[in-house]
Short mmCIF file of C-alpha atoms and ligand atoms in Angstrom, two decimals:
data_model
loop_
_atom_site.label_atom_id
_atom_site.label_comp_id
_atom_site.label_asym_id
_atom_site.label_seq_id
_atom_site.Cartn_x
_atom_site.Cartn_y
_atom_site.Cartn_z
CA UNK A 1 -12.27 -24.69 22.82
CA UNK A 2 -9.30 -22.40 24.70
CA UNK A 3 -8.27 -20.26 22.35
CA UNK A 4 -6.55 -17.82 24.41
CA UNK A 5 -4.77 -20.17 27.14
CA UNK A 6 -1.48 -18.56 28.00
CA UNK A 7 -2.20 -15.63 26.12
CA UNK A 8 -2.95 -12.35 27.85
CA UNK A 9 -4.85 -8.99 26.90
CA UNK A 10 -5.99 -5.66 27.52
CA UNK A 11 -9.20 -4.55 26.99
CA UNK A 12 -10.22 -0.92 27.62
CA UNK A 13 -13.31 0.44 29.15
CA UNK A 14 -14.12 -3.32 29.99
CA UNK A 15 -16.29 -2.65 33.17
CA UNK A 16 -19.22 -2.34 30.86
CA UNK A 17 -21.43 -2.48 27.34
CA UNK A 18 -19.15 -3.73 25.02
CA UNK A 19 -15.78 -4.08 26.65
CA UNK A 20 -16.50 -6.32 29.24
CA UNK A 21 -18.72 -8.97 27.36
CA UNK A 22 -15.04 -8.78 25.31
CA UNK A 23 -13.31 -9.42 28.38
CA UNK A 24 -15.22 -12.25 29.19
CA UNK A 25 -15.31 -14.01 25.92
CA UNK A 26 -11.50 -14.21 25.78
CA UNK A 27 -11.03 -14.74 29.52
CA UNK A 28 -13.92 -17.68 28.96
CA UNK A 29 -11.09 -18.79 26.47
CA UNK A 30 -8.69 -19.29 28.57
CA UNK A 31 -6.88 -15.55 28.33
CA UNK A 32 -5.46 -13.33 31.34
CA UNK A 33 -7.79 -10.66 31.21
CA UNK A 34 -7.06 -6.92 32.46
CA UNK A 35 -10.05 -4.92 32.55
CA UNK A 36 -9.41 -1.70 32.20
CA UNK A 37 -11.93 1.29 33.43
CA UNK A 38 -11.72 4.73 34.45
CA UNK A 39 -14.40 5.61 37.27
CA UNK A 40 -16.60 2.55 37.52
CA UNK A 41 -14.15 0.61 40.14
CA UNK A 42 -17.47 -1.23 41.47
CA UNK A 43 -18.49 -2.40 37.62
CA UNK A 44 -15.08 -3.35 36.87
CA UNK A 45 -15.12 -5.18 39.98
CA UNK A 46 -17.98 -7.46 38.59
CA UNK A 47 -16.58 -7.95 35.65
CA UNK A 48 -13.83 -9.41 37.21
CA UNK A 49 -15.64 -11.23 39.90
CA UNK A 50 -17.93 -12.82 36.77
CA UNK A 51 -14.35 -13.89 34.99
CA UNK A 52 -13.22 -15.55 38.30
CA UNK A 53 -16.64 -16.90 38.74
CA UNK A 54 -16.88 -19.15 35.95
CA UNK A 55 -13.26 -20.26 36.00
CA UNK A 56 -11.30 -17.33 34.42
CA UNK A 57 -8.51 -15.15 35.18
CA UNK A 58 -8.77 -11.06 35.07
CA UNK A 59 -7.54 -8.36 37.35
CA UNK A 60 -8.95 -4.18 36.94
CA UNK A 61 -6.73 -1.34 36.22
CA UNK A 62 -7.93 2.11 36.60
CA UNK A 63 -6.38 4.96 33.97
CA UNK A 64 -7.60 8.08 33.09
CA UNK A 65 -7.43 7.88 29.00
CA UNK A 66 -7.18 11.08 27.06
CA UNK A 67 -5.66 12.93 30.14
CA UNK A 68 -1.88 13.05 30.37
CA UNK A 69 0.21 10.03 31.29
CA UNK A 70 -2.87 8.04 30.90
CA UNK A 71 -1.13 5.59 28.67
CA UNK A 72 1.54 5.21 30.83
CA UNK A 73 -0.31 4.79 34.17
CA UNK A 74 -2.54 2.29 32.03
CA UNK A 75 0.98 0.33 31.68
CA UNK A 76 2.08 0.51 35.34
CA UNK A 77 -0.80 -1.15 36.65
CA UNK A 78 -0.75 -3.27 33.51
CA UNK A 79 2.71 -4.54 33.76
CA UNK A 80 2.53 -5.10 37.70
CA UNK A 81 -0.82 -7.29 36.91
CA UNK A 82 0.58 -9.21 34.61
CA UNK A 83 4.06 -9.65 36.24
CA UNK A 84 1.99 -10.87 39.76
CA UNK A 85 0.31 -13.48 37.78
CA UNK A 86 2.40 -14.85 34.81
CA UNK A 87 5.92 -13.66 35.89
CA UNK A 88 6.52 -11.62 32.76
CA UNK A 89 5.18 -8.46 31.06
CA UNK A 90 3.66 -10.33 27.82
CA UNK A 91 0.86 -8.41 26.30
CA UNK A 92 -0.84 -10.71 23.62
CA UNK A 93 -3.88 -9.08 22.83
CA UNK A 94 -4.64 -5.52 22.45
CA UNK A 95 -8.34 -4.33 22.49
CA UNK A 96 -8.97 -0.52 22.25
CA UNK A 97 -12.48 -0.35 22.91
CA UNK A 98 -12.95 2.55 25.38
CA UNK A 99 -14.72 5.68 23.99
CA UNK A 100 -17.22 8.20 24.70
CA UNK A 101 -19.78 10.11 22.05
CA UNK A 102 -21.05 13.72 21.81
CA UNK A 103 -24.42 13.50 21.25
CA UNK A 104 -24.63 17.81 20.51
CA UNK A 105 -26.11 19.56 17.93
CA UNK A 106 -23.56 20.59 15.53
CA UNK A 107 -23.94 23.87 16.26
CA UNK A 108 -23.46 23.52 20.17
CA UNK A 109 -20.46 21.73 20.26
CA UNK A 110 -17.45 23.18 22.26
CA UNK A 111 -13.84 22.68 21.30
CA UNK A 112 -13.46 21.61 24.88
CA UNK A 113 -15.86 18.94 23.96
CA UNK A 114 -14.22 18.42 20.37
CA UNK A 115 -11.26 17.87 22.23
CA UNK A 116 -11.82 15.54 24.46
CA UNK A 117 -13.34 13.13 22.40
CA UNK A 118 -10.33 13.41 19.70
CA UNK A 119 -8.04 12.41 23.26
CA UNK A 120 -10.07 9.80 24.71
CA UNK A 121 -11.21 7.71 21.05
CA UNK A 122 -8.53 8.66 18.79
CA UNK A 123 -5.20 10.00 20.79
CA UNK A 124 -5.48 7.46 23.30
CA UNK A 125 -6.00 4.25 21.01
CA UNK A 126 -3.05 5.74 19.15
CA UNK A 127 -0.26 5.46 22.14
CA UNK A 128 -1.42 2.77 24.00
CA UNK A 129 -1.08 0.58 20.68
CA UNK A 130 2.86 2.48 20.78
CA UNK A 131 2.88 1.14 24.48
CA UNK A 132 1.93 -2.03 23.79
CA UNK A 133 4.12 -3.43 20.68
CA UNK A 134 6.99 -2.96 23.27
CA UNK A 135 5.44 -6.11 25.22
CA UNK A 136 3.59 -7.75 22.49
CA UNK A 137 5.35 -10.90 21.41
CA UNK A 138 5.43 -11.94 17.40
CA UNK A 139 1.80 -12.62 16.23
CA UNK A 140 0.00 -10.53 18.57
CA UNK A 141 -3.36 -8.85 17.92
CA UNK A 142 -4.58 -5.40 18.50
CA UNK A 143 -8.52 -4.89 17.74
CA UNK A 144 -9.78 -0.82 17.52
CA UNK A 145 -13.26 -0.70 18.49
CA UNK A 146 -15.01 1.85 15.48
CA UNK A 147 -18.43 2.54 14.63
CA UNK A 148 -20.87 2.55 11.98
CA UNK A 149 -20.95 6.30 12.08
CA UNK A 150 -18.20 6.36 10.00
CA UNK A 151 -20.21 5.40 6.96
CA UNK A 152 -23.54 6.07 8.64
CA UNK A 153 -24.47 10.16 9.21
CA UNK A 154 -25.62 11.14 11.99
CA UNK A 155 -25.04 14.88 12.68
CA UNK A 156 -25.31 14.56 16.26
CA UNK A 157 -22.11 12.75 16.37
CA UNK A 158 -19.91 14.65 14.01
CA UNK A 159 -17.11 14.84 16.20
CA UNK A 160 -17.29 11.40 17.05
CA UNK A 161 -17.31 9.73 13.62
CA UNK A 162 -13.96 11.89 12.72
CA UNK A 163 -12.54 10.29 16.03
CA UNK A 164 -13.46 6.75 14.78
CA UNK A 165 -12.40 7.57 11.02
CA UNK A 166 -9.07 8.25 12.34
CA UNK A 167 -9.29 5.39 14.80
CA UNK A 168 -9.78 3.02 11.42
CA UNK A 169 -6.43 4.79 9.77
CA UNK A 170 -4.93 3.53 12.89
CA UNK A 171 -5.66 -0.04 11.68
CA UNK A 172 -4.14 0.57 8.04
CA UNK A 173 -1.59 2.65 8.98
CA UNK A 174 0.06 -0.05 11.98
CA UNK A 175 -1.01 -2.89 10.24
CA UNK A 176 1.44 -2.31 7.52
CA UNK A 177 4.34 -1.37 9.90
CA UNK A 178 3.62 -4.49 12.39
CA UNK A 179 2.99 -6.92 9.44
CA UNK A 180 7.05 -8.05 9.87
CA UNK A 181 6.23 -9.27 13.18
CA UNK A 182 2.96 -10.77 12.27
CA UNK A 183 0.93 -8.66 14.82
CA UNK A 184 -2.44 -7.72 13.17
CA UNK A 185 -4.27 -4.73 13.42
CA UNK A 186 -8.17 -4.34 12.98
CA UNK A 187 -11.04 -2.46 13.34
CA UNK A 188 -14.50 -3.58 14.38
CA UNK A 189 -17.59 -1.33 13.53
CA UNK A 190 -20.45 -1.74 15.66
CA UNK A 191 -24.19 -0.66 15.31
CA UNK A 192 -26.29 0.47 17.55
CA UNK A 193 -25.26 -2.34 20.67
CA UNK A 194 -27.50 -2.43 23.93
CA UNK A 195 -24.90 -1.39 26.31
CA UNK A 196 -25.80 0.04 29.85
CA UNK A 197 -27.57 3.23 28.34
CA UNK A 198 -30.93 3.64 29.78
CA UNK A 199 -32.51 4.53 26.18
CA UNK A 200 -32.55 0.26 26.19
CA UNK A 201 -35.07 0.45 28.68
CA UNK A 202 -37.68 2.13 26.66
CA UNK A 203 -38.86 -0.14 24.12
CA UNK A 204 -40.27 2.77 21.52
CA UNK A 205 -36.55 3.42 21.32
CA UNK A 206 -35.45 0.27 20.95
CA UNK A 207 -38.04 -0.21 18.25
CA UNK A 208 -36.43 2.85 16.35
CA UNK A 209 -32.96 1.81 16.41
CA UNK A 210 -33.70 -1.99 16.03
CA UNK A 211 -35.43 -1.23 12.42
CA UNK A 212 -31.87 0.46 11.31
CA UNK A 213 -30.55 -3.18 11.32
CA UNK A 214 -30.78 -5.37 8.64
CA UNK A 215 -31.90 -8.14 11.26
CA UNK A 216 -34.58 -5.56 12.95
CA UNK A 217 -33.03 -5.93 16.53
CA UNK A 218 -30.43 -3.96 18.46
CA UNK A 219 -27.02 -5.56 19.13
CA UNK A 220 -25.90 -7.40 22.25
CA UNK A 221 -22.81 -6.89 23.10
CA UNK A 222 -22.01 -10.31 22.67
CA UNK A 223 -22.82 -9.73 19.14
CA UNK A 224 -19.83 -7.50 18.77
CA UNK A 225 -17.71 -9.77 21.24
CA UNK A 226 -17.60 -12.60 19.09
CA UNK A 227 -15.77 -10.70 16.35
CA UNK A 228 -13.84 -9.30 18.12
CA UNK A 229 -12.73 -12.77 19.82
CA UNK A 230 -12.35 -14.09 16.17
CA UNK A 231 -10.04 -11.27 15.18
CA UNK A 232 -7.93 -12.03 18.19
CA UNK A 233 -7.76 -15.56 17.55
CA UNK A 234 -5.08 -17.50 15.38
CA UNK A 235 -8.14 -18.51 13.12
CA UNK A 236 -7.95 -14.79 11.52
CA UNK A 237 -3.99 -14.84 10.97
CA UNK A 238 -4.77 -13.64 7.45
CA UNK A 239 -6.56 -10.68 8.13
CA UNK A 240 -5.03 -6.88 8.86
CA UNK A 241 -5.72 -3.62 7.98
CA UNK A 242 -9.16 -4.65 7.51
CA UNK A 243 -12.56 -2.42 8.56
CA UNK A 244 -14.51 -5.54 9.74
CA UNK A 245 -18.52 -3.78 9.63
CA UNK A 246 -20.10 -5.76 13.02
CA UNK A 247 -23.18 -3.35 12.56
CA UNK A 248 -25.94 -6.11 12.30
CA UNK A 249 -26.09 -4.99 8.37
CA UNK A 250 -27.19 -1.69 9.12
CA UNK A 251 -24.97 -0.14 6.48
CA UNK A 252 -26.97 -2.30 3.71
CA UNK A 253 -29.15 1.14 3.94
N1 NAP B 1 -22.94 0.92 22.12
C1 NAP B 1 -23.04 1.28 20.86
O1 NAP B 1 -24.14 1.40 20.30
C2 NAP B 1 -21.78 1.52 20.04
C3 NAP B 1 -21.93 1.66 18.65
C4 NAP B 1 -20.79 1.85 17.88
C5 NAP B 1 -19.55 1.92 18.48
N2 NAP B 1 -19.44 1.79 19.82
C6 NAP B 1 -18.10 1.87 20.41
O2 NAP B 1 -17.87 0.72 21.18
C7 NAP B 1 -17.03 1.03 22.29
C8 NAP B 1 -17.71 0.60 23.58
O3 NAP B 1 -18.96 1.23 23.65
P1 NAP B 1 -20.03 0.88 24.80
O4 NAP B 1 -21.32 1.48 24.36
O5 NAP B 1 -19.95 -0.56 25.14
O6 NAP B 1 -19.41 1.74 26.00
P2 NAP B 1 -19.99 2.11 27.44
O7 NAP B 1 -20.99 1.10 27.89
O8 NAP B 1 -20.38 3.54 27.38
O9 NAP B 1 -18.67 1.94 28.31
C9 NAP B 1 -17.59 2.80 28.07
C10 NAP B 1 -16.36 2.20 28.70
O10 NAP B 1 -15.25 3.06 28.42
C11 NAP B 1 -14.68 3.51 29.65
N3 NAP B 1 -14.27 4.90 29.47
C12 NAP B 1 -15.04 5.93 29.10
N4 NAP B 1 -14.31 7.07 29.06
C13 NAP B 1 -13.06 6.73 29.44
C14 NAP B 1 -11.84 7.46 29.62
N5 NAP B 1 -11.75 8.77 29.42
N6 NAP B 1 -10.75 6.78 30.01
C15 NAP B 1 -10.81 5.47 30.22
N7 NAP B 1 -11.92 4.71 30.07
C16 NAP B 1 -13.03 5.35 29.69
C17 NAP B 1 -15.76 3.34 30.70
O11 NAP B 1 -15.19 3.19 32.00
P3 NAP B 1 -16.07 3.49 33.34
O12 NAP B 1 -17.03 2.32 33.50
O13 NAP B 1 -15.08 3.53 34.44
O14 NAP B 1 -16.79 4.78 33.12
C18 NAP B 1 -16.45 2.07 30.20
O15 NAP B 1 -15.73 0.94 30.57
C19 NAP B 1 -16.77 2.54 22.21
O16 NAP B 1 -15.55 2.79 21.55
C20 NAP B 1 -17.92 3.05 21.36
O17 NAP B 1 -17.61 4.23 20.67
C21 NAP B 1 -20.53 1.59 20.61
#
């Protein structure tokens, strides 16, 4: 099943965790795959080299998100990939999934820190997807990665969960004003998803977090993938605007 032949997408922070088992479920699919990252050339690399590996197309771009002109150096490199490989600028498929958490005592947290994590998980998603819509053909898709912690407290991660509430008002917000040219927009919120983080490697922690899901285990990323493959397909045409909870029923309480 090919989904995604001839279509092509964007997926940010794909070098690892989350992003990149995104980036290789729709390249496995047949889509043109760039795999965006911001330090980790060598890890975006291998995602690439795993793409081209098993059949798939998928070239890196590095951008700095949440700095200035990160957006539009994210485009550059963008546009050149794609024009190198299909001849146009098409962008089919937009996936914001690049962010970063706090992880800071209430009390301790900077408005440097505040900052930054408003730029890189809300700002950012917010003008790429007004990049984007310029080379996204009728019907395309943009996906906004959220989180759980928007209906799940957690005070170390205040800032964050405002960042992703106002990531998931991107969703109803763009949906409405891209409807006309049947390009969806979603969120996906994931729980607690094994991603490179080396709290996976100590299995009293991964005890703890796995009994906050409904199924008792800690998400793959693959778990999260899948949606967010399914919300880029044609098969979810009839969905936008929507909060899409990918959280392994962890908000069942
Ligand atoms: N893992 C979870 O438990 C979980 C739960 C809920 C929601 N989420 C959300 O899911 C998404 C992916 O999470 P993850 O855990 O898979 O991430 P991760 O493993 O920490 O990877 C983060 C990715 O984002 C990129 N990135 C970080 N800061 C960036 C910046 N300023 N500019 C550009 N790229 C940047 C990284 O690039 P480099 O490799 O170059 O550093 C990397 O590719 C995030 O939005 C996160 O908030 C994750």
């Amino acid at each position: 099943m090919d989904r995604f032949t001839d279509k092509t997408a964007l997926v940010t922070g794909s070098s690892r965790g989350i992003g990149r088992a995104t980036a290789l479920r729709l390249a496995g699919e047949g889509a043109l795959v760039a795999v965006h990252y911001t330090e980790n050339a060598e890890a975006a690399e291998d995602t690439v080299a795993r793409i081209e590996k098993d059949g798939g197309r998928a070239f890196a771009v590095q951008a700095e998100l949440g700095a200035a002109g990160g957006a539009h150096a994210l485009f550059l490199g963008l546009e050149e990939g794609l024009k190198e490989r299909t001849g146009t600028t098409d962008l089919h498929i937009l996936v914001n999934n690049a962010g970063i958490m706090g992880g800071v005592a209430p009390e301790d947290l900077t408005a440097e820190a505040f900052d930054r994590i408003m730029a890189v998980n809300a700002k950012a998603p917010y003008f790429l997807i007004q990049r984007a819509v310029r080379n996204m053909p009728d019907g395309g898709r943009v996906i906004n990665i959220s989180s759980g912690l928007t209906r799940f407290a957690n005070p170390q991660e205040i800032a964050y969960a405002m960042s992703k509430g106002a990531v998931e008002q991107l969703a109803l917000h763009f949906a409405k004003h891209l409807a006309p040219r049947g390009i969806t927009v979603n969120s996906v919120a994931p729980g607690i998803t094994r991603n490179g983080n080396p709290l996976f490697d100590i299995p009293e922690a991964v005890e703890q977090m796995a009994a906050m899901s409904a199924f008792q285990r800690v998400g793959e990323p693959e778990d999260v993938a899948d949606v967010v493959a399914f919300l880029a397909s044609d098969d979810a045409r009839w969905i936008t605007g929507a909060f899409t909870d990918a959280s392994g029923g962890t908000l069942l309480g």
